[in-house]
PDB file of C-alpha atoms and ligand atoms in Angstrom:
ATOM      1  CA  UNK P  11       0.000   0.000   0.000  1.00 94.00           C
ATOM      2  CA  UNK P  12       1.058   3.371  -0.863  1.00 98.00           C
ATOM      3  CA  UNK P  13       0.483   6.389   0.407  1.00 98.00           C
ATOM      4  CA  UNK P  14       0.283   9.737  -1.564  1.00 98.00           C
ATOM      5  CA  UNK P  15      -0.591  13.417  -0.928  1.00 98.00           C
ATOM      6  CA  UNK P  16      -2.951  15.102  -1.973  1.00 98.00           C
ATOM      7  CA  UNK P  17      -1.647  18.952  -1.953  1.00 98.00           C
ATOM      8  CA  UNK P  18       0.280  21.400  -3.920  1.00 98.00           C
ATOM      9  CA  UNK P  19       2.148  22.706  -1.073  1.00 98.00           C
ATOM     10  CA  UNK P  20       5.890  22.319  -1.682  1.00 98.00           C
ATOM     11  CA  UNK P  21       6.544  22.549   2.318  1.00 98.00           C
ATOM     12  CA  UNK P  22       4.017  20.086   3.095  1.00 98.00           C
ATOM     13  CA  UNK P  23       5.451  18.049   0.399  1.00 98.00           C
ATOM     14  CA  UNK P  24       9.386  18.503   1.800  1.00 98.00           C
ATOM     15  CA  UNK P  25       8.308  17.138   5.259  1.00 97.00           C
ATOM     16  CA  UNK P  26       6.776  13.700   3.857  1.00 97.00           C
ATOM     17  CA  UNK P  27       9.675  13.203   1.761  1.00 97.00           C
ATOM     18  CA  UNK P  28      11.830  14.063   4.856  1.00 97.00           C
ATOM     19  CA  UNK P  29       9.454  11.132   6.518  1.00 97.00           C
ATOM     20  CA  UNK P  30      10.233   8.445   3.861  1.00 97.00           C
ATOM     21  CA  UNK P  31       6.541   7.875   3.365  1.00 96.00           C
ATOM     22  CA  UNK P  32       5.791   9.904   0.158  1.00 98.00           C
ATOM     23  CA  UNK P  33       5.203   7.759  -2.886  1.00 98.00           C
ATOM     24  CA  UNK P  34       3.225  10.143  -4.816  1.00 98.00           C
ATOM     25  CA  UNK P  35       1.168  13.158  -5.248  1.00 98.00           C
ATOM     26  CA  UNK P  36      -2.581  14.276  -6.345  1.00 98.00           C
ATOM     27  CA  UNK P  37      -3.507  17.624  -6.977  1.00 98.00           C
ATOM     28  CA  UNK P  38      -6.845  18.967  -8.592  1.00 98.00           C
ATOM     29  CA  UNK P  39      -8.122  22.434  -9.348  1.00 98.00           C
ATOM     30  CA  UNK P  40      -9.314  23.729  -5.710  1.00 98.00           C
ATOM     31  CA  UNK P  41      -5.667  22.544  -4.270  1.00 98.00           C
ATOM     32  CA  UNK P  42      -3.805  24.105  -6.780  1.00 98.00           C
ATOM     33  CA  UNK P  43      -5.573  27.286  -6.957  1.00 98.00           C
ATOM     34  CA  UNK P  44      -4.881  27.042  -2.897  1.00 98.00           C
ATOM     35  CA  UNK P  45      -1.506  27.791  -4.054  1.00 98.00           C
ATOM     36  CA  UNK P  46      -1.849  30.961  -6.000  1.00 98.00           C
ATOM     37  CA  UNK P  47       0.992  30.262  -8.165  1.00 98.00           C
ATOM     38  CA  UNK P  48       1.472  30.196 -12.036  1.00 98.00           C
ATOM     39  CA  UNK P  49       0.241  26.438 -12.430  1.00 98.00           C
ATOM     40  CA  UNK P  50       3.121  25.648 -15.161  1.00 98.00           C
ATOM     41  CA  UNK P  51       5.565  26.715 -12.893  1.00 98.00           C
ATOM     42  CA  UNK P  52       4.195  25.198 -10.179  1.00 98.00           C
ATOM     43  CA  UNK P  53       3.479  21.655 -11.690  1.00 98.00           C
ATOM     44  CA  UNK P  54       6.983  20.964 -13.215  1.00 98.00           C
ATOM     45  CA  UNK P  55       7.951  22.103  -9.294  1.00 98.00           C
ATOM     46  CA  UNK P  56       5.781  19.178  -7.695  1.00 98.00           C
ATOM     47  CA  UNK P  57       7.266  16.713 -11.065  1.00 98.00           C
ATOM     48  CA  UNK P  58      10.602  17.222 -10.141  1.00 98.00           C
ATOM     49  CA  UNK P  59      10.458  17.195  -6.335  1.00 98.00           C
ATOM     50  CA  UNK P  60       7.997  14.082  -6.716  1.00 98.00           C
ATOM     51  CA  UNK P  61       9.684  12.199  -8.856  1.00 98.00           C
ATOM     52  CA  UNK P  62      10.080   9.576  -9.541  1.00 98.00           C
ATOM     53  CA  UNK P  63       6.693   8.897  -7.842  1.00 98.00           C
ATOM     54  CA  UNK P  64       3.455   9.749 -10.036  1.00 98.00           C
ATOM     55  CA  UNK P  65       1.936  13.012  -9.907  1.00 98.00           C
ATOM     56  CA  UNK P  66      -1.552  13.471 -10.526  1.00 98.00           C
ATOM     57  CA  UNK P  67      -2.699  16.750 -12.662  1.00 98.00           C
ATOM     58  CA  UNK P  68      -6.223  17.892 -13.586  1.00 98.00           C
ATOM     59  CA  UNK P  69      -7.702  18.671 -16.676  1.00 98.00           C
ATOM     60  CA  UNK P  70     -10.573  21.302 -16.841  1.00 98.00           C
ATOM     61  CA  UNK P  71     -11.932  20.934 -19.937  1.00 98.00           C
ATOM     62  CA  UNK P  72     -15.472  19.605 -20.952  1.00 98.00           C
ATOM     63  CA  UNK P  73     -15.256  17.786 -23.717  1.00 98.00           C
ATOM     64  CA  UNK P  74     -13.441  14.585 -24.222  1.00 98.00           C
ATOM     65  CA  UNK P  75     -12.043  16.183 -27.071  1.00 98.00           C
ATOM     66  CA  UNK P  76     -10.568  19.148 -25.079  1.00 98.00           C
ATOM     67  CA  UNK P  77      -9.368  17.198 -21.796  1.00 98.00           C
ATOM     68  CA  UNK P  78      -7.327  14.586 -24.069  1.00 98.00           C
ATOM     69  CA  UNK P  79      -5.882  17.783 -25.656  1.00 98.00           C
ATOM     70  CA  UNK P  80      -5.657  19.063 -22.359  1.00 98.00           C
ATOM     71  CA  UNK P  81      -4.061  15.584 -21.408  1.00 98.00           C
ATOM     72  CA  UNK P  82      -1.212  15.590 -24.130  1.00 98.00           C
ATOM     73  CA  UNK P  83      -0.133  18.978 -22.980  1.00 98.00           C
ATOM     74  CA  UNK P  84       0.169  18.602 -19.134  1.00 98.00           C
ATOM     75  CA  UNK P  85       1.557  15.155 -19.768  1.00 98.00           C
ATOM     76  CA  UNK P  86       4.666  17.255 -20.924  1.00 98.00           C
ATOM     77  CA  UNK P  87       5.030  19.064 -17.639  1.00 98.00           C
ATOM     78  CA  UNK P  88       7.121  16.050 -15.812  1.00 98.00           C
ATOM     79  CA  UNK P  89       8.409  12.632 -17.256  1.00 97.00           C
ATOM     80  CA  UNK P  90       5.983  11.454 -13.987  1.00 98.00           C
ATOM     81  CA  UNK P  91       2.611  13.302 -14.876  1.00 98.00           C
ATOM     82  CA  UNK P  92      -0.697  11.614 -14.572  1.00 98.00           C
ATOM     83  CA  UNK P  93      -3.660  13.195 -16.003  1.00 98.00           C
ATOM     84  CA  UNK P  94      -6.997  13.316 -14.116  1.00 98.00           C
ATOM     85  CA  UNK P  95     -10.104  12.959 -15.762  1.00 98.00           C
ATOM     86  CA  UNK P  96     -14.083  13.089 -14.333  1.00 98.00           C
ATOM     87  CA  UNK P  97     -15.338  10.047 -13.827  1.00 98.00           C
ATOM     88  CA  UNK P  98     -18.047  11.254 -16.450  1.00 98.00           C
ATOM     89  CA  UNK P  99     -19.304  10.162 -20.234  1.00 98.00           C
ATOM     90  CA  UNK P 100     -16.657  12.991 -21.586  1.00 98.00           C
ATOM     91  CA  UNK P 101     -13.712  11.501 -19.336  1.00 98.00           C
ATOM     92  CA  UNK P 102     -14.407   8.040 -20.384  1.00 98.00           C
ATOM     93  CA  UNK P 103     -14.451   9.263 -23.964  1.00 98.00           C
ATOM     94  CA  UNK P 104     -11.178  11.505 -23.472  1.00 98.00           C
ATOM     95  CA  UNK P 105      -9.401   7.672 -21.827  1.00 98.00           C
ATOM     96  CA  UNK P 106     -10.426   6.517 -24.909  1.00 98.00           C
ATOM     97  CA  UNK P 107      -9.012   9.127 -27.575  1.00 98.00           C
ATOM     98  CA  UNK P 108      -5.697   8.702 -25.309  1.00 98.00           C
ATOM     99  CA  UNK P 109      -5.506   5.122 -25.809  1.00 96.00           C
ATOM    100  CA  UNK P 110      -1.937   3.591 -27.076  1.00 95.00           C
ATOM    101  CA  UNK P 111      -0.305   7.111 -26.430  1.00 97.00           C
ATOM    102  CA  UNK P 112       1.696   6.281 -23.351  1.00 96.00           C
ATOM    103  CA  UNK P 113      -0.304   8.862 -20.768  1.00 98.00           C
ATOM    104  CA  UNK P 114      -1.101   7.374 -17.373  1.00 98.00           C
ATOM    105  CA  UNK P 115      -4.953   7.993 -16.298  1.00 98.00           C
ATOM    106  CA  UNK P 116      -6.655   8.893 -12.804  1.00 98.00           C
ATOM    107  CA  UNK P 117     -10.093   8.754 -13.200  1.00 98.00           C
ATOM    108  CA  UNK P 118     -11.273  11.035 -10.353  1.00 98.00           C
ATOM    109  CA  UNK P 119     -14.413  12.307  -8.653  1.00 98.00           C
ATOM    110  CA  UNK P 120     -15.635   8.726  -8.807  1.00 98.00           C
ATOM    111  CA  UNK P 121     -18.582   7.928  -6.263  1.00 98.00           C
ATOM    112  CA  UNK P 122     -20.566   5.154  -7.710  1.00 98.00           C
ATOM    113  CA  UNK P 123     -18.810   1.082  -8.045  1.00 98.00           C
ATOM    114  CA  UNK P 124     -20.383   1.800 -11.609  1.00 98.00           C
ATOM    115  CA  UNK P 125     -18.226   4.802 -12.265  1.00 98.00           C
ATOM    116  CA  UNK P 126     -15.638   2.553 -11.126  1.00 98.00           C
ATOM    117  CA  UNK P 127     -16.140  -0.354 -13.180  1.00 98.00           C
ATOM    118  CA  UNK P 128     -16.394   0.878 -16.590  1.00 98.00           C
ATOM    119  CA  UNK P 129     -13.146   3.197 -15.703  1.00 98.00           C
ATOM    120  CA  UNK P 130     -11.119  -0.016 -14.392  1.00 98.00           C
ATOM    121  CA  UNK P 131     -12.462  -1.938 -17.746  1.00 98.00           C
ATOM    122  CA  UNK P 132     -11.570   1.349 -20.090  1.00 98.00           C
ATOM    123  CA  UNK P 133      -8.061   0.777 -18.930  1.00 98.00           C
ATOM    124  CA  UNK P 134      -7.688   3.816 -16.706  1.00 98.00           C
ATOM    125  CA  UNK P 135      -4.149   3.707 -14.641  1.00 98.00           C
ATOM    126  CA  UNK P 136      -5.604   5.181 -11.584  1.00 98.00           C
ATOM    127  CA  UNK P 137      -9.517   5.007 -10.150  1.00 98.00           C
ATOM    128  CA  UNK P 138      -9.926   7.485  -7.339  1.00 98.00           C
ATOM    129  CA  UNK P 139     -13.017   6.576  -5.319  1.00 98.00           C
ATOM    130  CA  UNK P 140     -13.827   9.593  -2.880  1.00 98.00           C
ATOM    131  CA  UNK P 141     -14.758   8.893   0.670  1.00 98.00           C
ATOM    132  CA  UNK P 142     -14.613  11.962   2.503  1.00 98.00           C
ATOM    133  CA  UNK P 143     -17.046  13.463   0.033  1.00 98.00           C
ATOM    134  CA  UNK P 144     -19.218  10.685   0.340  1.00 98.00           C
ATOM    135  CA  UNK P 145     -19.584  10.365   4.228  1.00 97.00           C
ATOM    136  CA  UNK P 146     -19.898  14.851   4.420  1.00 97.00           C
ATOM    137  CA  UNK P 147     -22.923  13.850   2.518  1.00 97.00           C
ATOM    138  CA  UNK P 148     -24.354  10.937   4.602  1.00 97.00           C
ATOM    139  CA  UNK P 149     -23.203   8.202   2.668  1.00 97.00           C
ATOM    140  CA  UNK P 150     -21.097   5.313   3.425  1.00 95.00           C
ATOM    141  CA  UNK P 151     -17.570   5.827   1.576  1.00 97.00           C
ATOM    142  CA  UNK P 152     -15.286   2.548   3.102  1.00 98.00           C
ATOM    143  CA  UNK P 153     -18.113   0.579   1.514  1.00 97.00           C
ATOM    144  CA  UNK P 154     -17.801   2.262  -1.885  1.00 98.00           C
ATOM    145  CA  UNK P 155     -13.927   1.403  -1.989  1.00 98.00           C
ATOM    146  CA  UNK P 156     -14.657  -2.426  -0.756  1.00 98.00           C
ATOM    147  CA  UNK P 157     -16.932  -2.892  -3.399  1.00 98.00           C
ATOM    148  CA  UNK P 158     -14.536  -1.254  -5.990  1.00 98.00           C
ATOM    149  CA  UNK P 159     -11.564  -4.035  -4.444  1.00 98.00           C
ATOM    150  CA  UNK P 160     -14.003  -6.686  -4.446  1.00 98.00           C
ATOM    151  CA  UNK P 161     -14.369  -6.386  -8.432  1.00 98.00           C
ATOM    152  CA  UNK P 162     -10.962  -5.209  -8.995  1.00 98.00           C
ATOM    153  CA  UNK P 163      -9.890  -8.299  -7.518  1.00 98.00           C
ATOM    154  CA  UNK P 164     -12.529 -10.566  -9.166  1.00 98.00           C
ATOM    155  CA  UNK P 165     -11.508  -9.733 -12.407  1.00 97.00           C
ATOM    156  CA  UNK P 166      -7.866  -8.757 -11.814  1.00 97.00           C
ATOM    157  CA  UNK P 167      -7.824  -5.677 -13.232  1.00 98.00           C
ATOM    158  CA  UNK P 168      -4.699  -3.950 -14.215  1.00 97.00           C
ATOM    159  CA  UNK P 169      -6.041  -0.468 -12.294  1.00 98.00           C
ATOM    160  CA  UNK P 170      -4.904   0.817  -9.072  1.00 98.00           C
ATOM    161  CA  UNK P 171      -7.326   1.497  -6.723  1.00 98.00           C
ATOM    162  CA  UNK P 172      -6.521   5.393  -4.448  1.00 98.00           C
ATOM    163  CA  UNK P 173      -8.463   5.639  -1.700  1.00 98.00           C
ATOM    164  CA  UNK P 174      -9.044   9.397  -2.042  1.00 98.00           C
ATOM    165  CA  UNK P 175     -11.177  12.685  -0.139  1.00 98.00           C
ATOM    166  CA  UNK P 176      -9.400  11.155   3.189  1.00 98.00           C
ATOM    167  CA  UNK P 177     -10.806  13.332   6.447  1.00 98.00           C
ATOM    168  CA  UNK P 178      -8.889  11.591   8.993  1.00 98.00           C
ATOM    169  CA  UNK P 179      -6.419   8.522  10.344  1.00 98.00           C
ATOM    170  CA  UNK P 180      -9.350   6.640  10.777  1.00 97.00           C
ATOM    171  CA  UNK P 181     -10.409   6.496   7.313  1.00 98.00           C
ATOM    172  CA  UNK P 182      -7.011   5.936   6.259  1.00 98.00           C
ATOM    173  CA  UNK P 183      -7.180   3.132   8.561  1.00 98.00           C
ATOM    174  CA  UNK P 184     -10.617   1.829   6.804  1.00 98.00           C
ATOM    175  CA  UNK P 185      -9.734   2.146   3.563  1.00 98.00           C
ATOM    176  CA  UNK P 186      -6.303   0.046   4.245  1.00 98.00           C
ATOM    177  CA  UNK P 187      -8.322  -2.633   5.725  1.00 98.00           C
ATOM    178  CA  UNK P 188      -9.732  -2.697   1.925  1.00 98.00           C
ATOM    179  CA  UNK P 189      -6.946  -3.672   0.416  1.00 98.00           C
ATOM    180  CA  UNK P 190      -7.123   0.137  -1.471  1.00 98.00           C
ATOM    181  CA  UNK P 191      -3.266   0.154  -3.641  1.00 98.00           C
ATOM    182  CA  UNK P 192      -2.981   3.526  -2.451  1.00 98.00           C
ATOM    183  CA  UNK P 193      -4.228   6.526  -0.026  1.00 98.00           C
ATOM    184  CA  UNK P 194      -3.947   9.836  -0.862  1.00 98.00           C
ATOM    185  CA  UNK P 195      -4.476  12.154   2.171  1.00 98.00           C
ATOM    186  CA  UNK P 196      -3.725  16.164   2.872  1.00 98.00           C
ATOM    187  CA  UNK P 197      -0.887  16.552   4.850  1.00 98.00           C
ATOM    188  CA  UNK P 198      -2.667  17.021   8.488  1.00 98.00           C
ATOM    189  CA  UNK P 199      -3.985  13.886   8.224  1.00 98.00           C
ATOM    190  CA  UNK P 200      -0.606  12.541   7.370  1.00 98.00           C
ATOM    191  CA  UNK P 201       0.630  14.430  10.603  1.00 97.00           C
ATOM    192  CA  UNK P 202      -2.198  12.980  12.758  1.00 97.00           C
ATOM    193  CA  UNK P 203      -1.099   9.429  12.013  1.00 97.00           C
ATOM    194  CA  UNK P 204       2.217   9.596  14.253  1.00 95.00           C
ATOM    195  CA  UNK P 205       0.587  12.181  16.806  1.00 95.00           C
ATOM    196  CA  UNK P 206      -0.144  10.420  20.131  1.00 95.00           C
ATOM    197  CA  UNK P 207      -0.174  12.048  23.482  1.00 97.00           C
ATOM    198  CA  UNK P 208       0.801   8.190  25.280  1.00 97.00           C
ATOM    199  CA  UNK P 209       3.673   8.390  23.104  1.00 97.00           C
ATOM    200  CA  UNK P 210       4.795  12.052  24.305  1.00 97.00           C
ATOM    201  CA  UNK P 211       3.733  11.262  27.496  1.00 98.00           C
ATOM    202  CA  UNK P 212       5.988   8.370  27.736  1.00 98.00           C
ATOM    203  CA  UNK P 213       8.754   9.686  25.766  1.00 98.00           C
ATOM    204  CA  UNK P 214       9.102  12.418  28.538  1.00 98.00           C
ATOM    205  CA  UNK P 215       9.348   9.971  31.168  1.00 98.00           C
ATOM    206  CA  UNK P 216      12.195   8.499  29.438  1.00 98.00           C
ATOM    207  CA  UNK P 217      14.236  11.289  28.984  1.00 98.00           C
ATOM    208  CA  UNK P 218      13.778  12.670  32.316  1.00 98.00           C
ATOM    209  CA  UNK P 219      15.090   8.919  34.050  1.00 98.00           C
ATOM    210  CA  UNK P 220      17.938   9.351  31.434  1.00 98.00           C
ATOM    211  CA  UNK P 221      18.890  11.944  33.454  1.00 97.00           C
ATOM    212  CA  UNK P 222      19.543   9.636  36.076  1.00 97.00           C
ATOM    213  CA  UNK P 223      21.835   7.665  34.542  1.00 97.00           C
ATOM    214  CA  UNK P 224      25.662   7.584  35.430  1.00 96.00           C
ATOM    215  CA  UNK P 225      28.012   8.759  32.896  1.00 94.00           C
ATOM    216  CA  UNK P 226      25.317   9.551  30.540  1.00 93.00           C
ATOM    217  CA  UNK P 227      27.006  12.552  29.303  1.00 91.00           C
ATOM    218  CA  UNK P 228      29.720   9.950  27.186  1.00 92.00           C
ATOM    219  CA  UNK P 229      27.148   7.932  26.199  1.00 93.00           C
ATOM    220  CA  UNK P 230      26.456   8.595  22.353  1.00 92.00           C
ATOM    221  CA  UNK P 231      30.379   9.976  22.353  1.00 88.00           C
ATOM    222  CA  UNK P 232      32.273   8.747  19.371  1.00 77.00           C
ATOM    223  CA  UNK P 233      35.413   9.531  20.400  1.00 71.00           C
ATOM    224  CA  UNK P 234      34.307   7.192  24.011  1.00 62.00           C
ATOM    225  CA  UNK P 235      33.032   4.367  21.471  1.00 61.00           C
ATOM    226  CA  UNK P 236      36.552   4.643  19.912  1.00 62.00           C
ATOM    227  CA  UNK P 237      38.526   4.049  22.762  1.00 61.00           C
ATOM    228  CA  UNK P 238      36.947   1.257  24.277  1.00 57.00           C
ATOM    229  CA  UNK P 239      37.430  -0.617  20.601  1.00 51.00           C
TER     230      UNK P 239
HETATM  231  O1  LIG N 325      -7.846  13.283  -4.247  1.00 76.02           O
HETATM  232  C1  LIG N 325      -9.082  13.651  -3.700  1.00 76.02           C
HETATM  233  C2  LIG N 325      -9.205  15.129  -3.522  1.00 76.02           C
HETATM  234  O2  LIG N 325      -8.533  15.844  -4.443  1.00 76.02           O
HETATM  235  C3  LIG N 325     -10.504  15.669  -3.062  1.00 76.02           C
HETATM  236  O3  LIG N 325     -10.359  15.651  -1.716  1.00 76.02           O
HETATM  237  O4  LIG N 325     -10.416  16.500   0.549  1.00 76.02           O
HETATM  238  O5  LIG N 325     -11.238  17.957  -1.318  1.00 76.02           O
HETATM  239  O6  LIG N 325     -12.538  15.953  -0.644  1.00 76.02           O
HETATM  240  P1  LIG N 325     -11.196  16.570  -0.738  1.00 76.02           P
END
């Protein structure tokens, strides 16, 4: 299981790759207009500091005509660019006009299993099922993703499966339970994962009995692990 971003914030970005965890990044229109930065600039910034991990960019277009124009250009940004498209009749058809031409696919917004299925069987790279979105609204999300697994696995389909729209560890926590191939969460929720007050709590306790201990000071010395060699 991997797990991804999903900002366009270069710090945020810095201190998961200073983590290890970072395998990849989604963006789409509200997150990048977060930014306020010129979004050319900006995207061959999150390529390069991303890579070699994917990077998921938006197209805005309505047509499938326009987004797999929209598609060829942005692919160009970064050698690891992957072009979202709505999990609608226009991004099915734009998947389909990009077909053979070497362009990974993340076929976002996606609430339905239906959405899901005819994306996974269109050959889309990426299928981004959305809990957070879902549950706001009343509706169950972790069961949406299941479902998606259940035929993903069923028919073995080449398609990754990002758990995406993450609120909180707990979700991230659900949707691993799925099986999801990836999780793409904002960076607070990242955070939250490793925050826990019994850890600081203890952690305090052991630094303050460290303070206790004979010759502590030499301790972590080189120059003392040296010597006794
Ligand atoms: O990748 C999913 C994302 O871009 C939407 O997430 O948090 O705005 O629901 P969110």
């Amino acid at each position: 299981m991997n797990i991804f971003l999903d900002t366009a914030n270069i710090e945020e970005i810095k201190k998961a790759k200073r983590w290890g965890v970072l395998k990849g990044l989604t963006t789409n229109p509200s997150i990048v207009a977060r930014e306020g930065k010129d979004f050319v600039k900006l995207a061959k910034e999150l390529c390069d500091l991303v890579h070699p991990y994917p990077v998921s960019l938006e197209v805005v277009d309505r047509t499938g005509e326009g987004m797999a124009e929209q598609a060829r250009t942005i692919s160009e940004l970064g050698r690891n660019v992957v072009v979202k498209l709505p999990a609608n009749p226009e991004g099915l058809a734009a998947l389909n006009l990009l077909k053979g031409e070497n362009i990974k696919t993340n076929l976002t917004l996606v609430f339905s299993t239906s959405q899901a299925l005819l994306a996974m069987s269109a050959g889309a790279t990426y299928v981004s099922p959305f809990i957070g979105r879902l549950e706001d609204r009343g509706y169950e999300g972790i069961g949406l993703v299941r479902d998606i697994m259940h035929i993903h696995n069923a028919y073995k389909f080449k398609t990754e499966i990002i758990a995406a729209s993450i609120r909180d560890p707990h979700q991230v926590i659900e949707a691993a339970k799925t099986g999801a191939h990836i999780i793409t969460m904002p960076f607070a929720v990242l955070e939250k994962m490793l925050l826990n007050t019994m850890t600081d709590t203890d952690l305090e306790k052991f630094l303050s009995d460290w303070e206790k201990v004979p010759g502590r000071g030499e301790a972590f010395s080189r120059r003392r692990v040296e010597n006794v060699g």
